[in-house]
Amino acid sequence: MATIVGGPGSWSENILQYFLRNNQITKEDGAQITWYHAANHKAQVNEALRSTAHMIEADVLLPSDGSDHRQPIMAHPPETTSDNTLQEWLAEVMKSNKGIKLDFKSLAAVEPAMMLLENVKGHLKRPVWINADILPGPNGNSRVVDAKPFTDTVTSFFPDVTFSLGWTTGWHPEKVNEGYSWTMVKEMEYICNQLSQPVTFPVRAALVKQSFSQLLWLLKKSNRYSLTIWTGKNDNYSTEDLLYVRDHFDKKQVFYDILEPQNHEFKQAIGIKVNL
């Protein structure tokens, strides 16, 4: 399949090129990109828009009470209600120049969300990432989103979107935590080599050290691929693990969506100033 190259303003435009073009970063280095997490409720969206974050991440689901004709809302399970609909969320975020990452925990919300995105496509000239965990991963016990109907639905509306496709994971402080196995990365590559869009793989920081070989192999399979390293609230990992990735992987292919205080320590170690 031919690679869709995201030109300026397209949803598959590389986020490094987009923010470099807008003079918000100084070089093509994934560590320069900053994130605002779970900007679901109206107060969080306002805070995210005022922040220096480049990318705003939020969670889309259908309300459980059947209200609003099943219009997608912004909430992260176990929450099932929100003071914010996706339609309202998009109206606010469109006023900014920030990139968008929408996270889906179930298939049900995908098509109605794509229909709302279709209405504003002409006004969203920036990278848009659509995220779901499509495969079981290390210690993963959450339900996965069925990969083919998910990617087919999104692509039928937007062939030029960027996919963020991950594994369900868990992490336990009292036991040895296995990393991403060869079976896991090969299954992901089998799915993604049939796509034409850019794909980023969200991987858990506490599981990266055990998986260097597998993740390096995966990234080398296509220049469309990247990693987004994320952290769980109570995960235990070292800055050295992140620095090892930094030294051995292409800096343009790895993003770091990590929590404080590790984010500050990591950025300090690599000489990037953090706005607190």
GROMACS .gro file of C-alpha atoms in nm:
model
  276
    1MET     CA    1   0.000   0.000   0.000
    2ALA     CA    2   0.133   0.343  -0.085
    3THR     CA    3   0.221   0.569   0.205
    4ILE     CA    4  -0.001   0.871   0.249
    5VAL     CA    5   0.237   1.159   0.303
    6GLY     CA    6   0.073   1.418   0.523
    7GLY     CA    7   0.122   1.759   0.367
    8PRO     CA    8   0.085   2.087   0.559
    9GLY     CA    9  -0.253   2.109   0.732
   10SER     CA   10  -0.351   1.746   0.673
   11TRP     CA   11  -0.451   1.525   0.964
   12SER     CA   12  -0.164   1.289   0.891
   13GLU     CA   13   0.094   1.567   0.890
   14ASN     CA   14   0.385   1.469   1.112
   15ILE     CA   15   0.341   1.659   1.439
   16LEU     CA   16   0.708   1.756   1.444
   17GLN     CA   17   0.679   1.919   1.102
   18TYR     CA   18   0.353   2.090   1.201
   19PHE     CA   19   0.485   2.247   1.522
   20LEU     CA   20   0.819   2.330   1.360
   21ARG     CA   21   0.629   2.509   1.082
   22ASN     CA   22   0.437   2.703   1.347
   23ASN     CA   23   0.759   2.794   1.533
   24GLN     CA   24   0.647   2.608   1.847
   25ILE     CA   25   0.947   2.374   1.856
   26THR     CA   26   1.304   2.427   1.740
   27LYS     CA   27   1.390   2.093   1.577
   28GLU     CA   28   1.242   1.760   1.473
   29ASP     CA   29   1.274   1.588   1.809
   30GLY     CA   30   0.985   1.398   1.966
   31ALA     CA   31   1.100   1.498   2.315
   32GLN     CA   32   1.010   1.861   2.238
   33ILE     CA   33   0.639   1.782   2.209
   34THR     CA   34   0.432   1.837   2.524
   35TRP     CA   35   0.094   1.687   2.611
   36TYR     CA   36  -0.219   1.768   2.810
   37HIS     CA   37  -0.399   1.457   2.931
   38ALA     CA   38  -0.767   1.383   2.983
   39ALA     CA   39  -0.894   1.726   2.874
   40ASN     CA   40  -1.251   1.601   2.900
   41HIS     CA   41  -1.456   1.834   3.120
   42LYS     CA   42  -1.497   2.199   3.023
   43ALA     CA   43  -1.267   2.324   3.301
   44GLN     CA   44  -0.990   2.087   3.184
   45VAL     CA   45  -1.032   2.193   2.821
   46ASN     CA   46  -0.999   2.558   2.919
   47GLU     CA   47  -0.686   2.479   3.120
   48ALA     CA   48  -0.542   2.277   2.830
   49LEU     CA   49  -0.604   2.559   2.585
   50ARG     CA   50  -0.427   2.807   2.815
   51SER     CA   51  -0.134   2.569   2.866
   52THR     CA   52   0.184   2.542   2.660
   53ALA     CA   53   0.095   2.184   2.560
   54HIS     CA   54   0.122   2.109   2.189
   55MET     CA   55  -0.117   1.811   2.188
   56ILE     CA   56  -0.450   1.782   2.370
   57GLU     CA   57  -0.566   1.430   2.452
   58ALA     CA   58  -0.926   1.347   2.545
   59ASP     CA   59  -1.155   1.044   2.577
   60VAL     CA   60  -1.470   0.986   2.374
   61LEU     CA   61  -1.758   0.759   2.474
   62LEU     CA   62  -2.134   0.729   2.445
   63PRO     CA   63  -2.330   0.824   2.758
   64SER     CA   64  -2.476   0.533   2.952
   65ASP     CA   65  -2.810   0.701   3.024
   66GLY     CA   66  -2.921   0.730   2.663
   67SER     CA   67  -2.935   1.110   2.683
   68ASP     CA   68  -2.868   1.352   2.400
   69HIS     CA   69  -2.967   1.093   2.141
   70ARG     CA   70  -2.646   0.903   2.218
   71GLN     CA   71  -2.426   1.196   2.125
   72PRO     CA   72  -2.057   1.127   2.205
   73ILE     CA   73  -1.938   1.284   2.529
   74MET     CA   74  -1.593   1.347   2.677
   75ALA     CA   75  -1.524   1.116   2.971
   76HIS     CA   76  -1.282   0.844   3.079
   77PRO     CA   77  -1.424   0.522   3.225
   78PRO     CA   78  -1.539   0.457   3.494
   79GLU     CA   79  -1.702   0.798   3.436
   80THR     CA   80  -1.999   0.770   3.202
   81THR     CA   81  -2.131   1.127   3.217
   82SER     CA   82  -1.975   1.462   3.136
   83ASP     CA   83  -2.048   1.834   3.117
   84ASN     CA   84  -1.895   1.828   2.769
   85THR     CA   85  -1.998   1.672   2.438
   86LEU     CA   86  -1.753   1.601   2.158
   87GLN     CA   87  -1.930   1.866   1.950
   88GLU     CA   88  -1.871   2.130   2.220
   89TRP     CA   89  -1.515   2.006   2.275
   90LEU     CA   90  -1.428   2.042   1.906
   91ALA     CA   91  -1.579   2.392   1.892
   92GLU     CA   92  -1.342   2.505   2.169
   93VAL     CA   93  -1.028   2.326   2.049
   94MET     CA   94  -1.074   2.462   1.697
   95LYS     CA   95  -1.004   2.810   1.837
   96SER     CA   96  -0.646   2.699   1.911
   97ASN     CA   97  -0.362   2.564   1.697
   98LYS     CA   98  -0.306   2.257   1.917
   99GLY     CA   99  -0.294   1.903   1.784
  100ILE     CA  100  -0.570   1.660   1.881
  101LYS     CA  101  -0.564   1.304   2.013
  102LEU     CA  102  -0.897   1.131   2.068
  103ASP     CA  103  -0.903   0.808   2.264
  104PHE     CA  104  -1.172   0.542   2.215
  105LYS     CA  105  -1.240   0.258   2.461
  106SER     CA  106  -1.521   0.105   2.255
  107LEU     CA  107  -1.636   0.080   1.895
  108ALA     CA  108  -1.981   0.224   1.967
  109ALA     CA  109  -1.861   0.584   1.987
  110VAL     CA  110  -1.636   0.572   1.679
  111GLU     CA  111  -1.881   0.624   1.393
  112PRO     CA  112  -2.087   0.902   1.563
  113ALA     CA  113  -1.758   1.073   1.655
  114MET     CA  114  -1.631   1.050   1.296
  115MET     CA  115  -1.954   1.208   1.173
  116LEU     CA  116  -1.899   1.505   1.407
  117LEU     CA  117  -1.534   1.534   1.297
  118GLU     CA  118  -1.649   1.531   0.935
  119ASN     CA  119  -1.856   1.844   1.004
  120VAL     CA  120  -1.548   2.040   1.117
  121LYS     CA  121  -1.283   1.889   0.891
  122GLY     CA  122  -1.246   2.207   0.689
  123HIS     CA  123  -1.158   2.402   1.004
  124LEU     CA  124  -0.912   2.150   1.152
  125LYS     CA  125  -0.592   2.202   0.955
  126ARG     CA  126  -0.365   2.020   1.200
  127PRO     CA  127  -0.256   1.671   1.308
  128VAL     CA  128  -0.538   1.454   1.443
  129TRP     CA  129  -0.456   1.125   1.615
  130ILE     CA  130  -0.723   0.860   1.671
  131ASN     CA  131  -0.631   0.617   1.950
  132ALA     CA  132  -0.749   0.276   2.067
  133ASP     CA  133  -0.597  -0.028   2.234
  134ILE     CA  134  -0.653  -0.299   1.973
  135LEU     CA  135  -0.446  -0.589   2.112
  136PRO     CA  136  -0.391  -0.748   2.453
  137GLY     CA  137  -0.047  -0.658   2.592
  138PRO     CA  138   0.161  -0.729   2.903
  139ASN     CA  139  -0.071  -0.793   3.201
  140GLY     CA  140  -0.354  -0.640   3.000
  141ASN     CA  141  -0.702  -0.725   3.123
  142SER     CA  142  -0.910  -0.440   2.977
  143ARG     CA  143  -1.127  -0.509   2.676
  144VAL     CA  144  -0.961  -0.438   2.344
  145VAL     CA  145  -1.128  -0.245   2.064
  146ASP     CA  146  -1.172  -0.477   1.765
  147ALA     CA  147  -0.896  -0.367   1.528
  148LYS     CA  148  -1.047  -0.415   1.183
  149PRO     CA  149  -1.386  -0.249   1.236
  150PHE     CA  150  -1.209   0.032   1.424
  151THR     CA  151  -0.953   0.108   1.152
  152ASP     CA  152  -1.208   0.048   0.873
  153THR     CA  153  -1.461   0.291   1.026
  154VAL     CA  154  -1.205   0.564   1.084
  155THR     CA  155  -1.045   0.520   0.741
  156SER     CA  156  -1.383   0.521   0.562
  157PHE     CA  157  -1.429   0.879   0.686
  158PHE     CA  158  -1.067   0.995   0.703
  159PRO     CA  159  -0.797   0.809   0.509
  160ASP     CA  160  -0.551   1.084   0.607
  161VAL     CA  161  -0.575   1.058   0.986
  162THR     CA  162  -0.290   0.942   1.210
  163PHE     CA  163  -0.361   0.621   1.403
  164SER     CA  164  -0.243   0.563   1.759
  165LEU     CA  165  -0.276   0.188   1.810
  166GLY     CA  166  -0.179   0.023   2.135
  167TRP     CA  167  -0.199  -0.278   2.360
  168THR     CA  168  -0.394  -0.311   2.685
  169THR     CA  169  -0.142  -0.328   2.970
  170GLY     CA  170  -0.110  -0.362   3.345
  171TRP     CA  171   0.178  -0.304   3.583
  172HIS     CA  172   0.229  -0.454   3.929
  173PRO     CA  173   0.491  -0.316   4.171
  174GLU     CA  174   0.526  -0.646   4.362
  175LYS     CA  175   0.608  -0.874   4.071
  176VAL     CA  176   0.824  -0.908   3.763
  177ASN     CA  177   0.650  -0.735   3.476
  178GLU     CA  178   0.703  -0.887   3.133
  179GLY     CA  179   0.750  -0.650   2.841
  180TYR     CA  180   0.597  -0.646   2.493
  181SER     CA  181   0.665  -0.991   2.349
  182TRP     CA  182   0.768  -1.078   1.995
  183THR     CA  183   0.419  -1.221   1.938
  184MET     CA  184   0.263  -0.890   2.045
  185VAL     CA  185   0.476  -0.669   1.821
  186LYS     CA  186   0.450  -0.905   1.524
  187GLU     CA  187   0.072  -0.914   1.554
  188MET     CA  188   0.066  -0.533   1.563
  189GLU     CA  189   0.293  -0.508   1.259
  190TYR     CA  190   0.069  -0.756   1.070
  191ILE     CA  191  -0.228  -0.520   1.127
  192CYS     CA  192  -0.041  -0.197   1.058
  193ASN     CA  193   0.147  -0.296   0.746
  194GLN     CA  194  -0.193  -0.317   0.575
  195LEU     CA  195  -0.262   0.047   0.659
  196SER     CA  196  -0.130   0.346   0.464
  197GLN     CA  197  -0.150   0.611   0.739
  198PRO     CA  198   0.114   0.709   0.992
  199VAL     CA  199   0.083   0.493   1.306
  200THR     CA  200   0.217   0.568   1.652
  201PHE     CA  201   0.233   0.291   1.911
  202PRO     CA  202   0.158   0.398   2.269
  203VAL     CA  203   0.390   0.196   2.496
  204ARG     CA  204   0.407   0.199   2.874
  205ALA     CA  205   0.732   0.344   3.010
  206ALA     CA  206   0.761   0.081   3.286
  207LEU     CA  207   0.754  -0.196   3.021
  208VAL     CA  208   0.989  -0.042   2.766
  209LYS     CA  209   1.320  -0.160   2.915
  210GLN     CA  210   1.214  -0.525   2.883
  211SER     CA  211   1.111  -0.468   2.521
  212PHE     CA  212   1.392  -0.271   2.355
  213SER     CA  213   1.465  -0.533   2.087
  214GLN     CA  214   1.099  -0.587   2.000
  215LEU     CA  215   1.013  -0.217   1.981
  216LEU     CA  216   1.324  -0.133   1.780
  217TRP     CA  217   1.233  -0.411   1.535
  218LEU     CA  218   0.879  -0.273   1.507
  219LEU     CA  219   0.991   0.084   1.436
  220LYS     CA  220   1.234  -0.031   1.170
  221LYS     CA  221   0.952  -0.197   0.975
  222SER     CA  222   0.823   0.137   0.838
  223ASN     CA  223   0.905   0.505   0.836
  224ARG     CA  224   0.532   0.559   0.903
  225TYR     CA  225   0.577   0.422   1.257
  226SER     CA  226   0.660   0.596   1.583
  227LEU     CA  227   0.638   0.529   1.958
  228THR     CA  228   0.455   0.736   2.217
  229ILE     CA  229   0.592   0.646   2.560
  230TRP     CA  230   0.332   0.703   2.832
  231THR     CA  231   0.322   0.645   3.206
  232GLY     CA  232   0.074   0.508   3.454
  233LYS     CA  233   0.027   0.716   3.769
  234ASN     CA  234   0.203   0.474   4.007
  235ASP     CA  235   0.440   0.306   3.763
  236ASN     CA  236   0.799   0.258   3.864
  237TYR     CA  237   1.064   0.317   3.598
  238SER     CA  238   1.388   0.510   3.573
  239THR     CA  239   1.496   0.813   3.374
  240GLU     CA  240   1.782   0.592   3.252
  241ASP     CA  241   1.529   0.371   3.071
  242LEU     CA  242   1.408   0.676   2.878
  243LEU     CA  243   1.762   0.791   2.809
  244TYR     CA  244   1.847   0.447   2.668
  245VAL     CA  245   1.555   0.478   2.425
  246ARG     CA  246   1.673   0.827   2.340
  247ASP     CA  247   2.022   0.699   2.259
  248HIS     CA  248   1.918   0.396   2.051
  249PHE     CA  249   1.604   0.505   1.868
  250ASP     CA  250   1.555   0.774   1.603
  251LYS     CA  251   1.465   1.097   1.791
  252LYS     CA  252   1.205   1.177   1.525
  253GLN     CA  253   1.025   0.849   1.595
  254VAL     CA  254   0.973   0.866   1.972
  255PHE     CA  255   0.737   1.091   2.170
  256TYR     CA  256   0.735   1.113   2.550
  257ASP     CA  257   0.394   1.162   2.711
  258ILE     CA  258   0.513   1.121   3.070
  259LEU     CA  259   0.404   1.248   3.409
  260GLU     CA  260   0.590   1.464   3.658
  261PRO     CA  261   0.838   1.450   3.824
  262GLN     CA  262   0.998   1.209   3.571
  263ASN     CA  263   0.913   1.436   3.279
  264HIS     CA  264   1.112   1.720   3.435
  265GLU     CA  265   1.406   1.491   3.521
  266PHE     CA  266   1.414   1.346   3.171
  267LYS     CA  267   1.390   1.683   2.993
  268GLN     CA  268   1.660   1.823   3.224
  269ALA     CA  269   1.887   1.529   3.144
  270ILE     CA  270   1.857   1.588   2.769
  271GLY     CA  271   1.880   1.968   2.791
  272ILE     CA  272   1.520   2.063   2.711
  273LYS     CA  273   1.369   2.343   2.920
  274VAL     CA  274   1.041   2.252   3.091
  275ASN     CA  275   0.770   2.514   3.139
  276LEU     CA  276   0.622   2.448   3.482
   0.00000   0.00000   0.00000
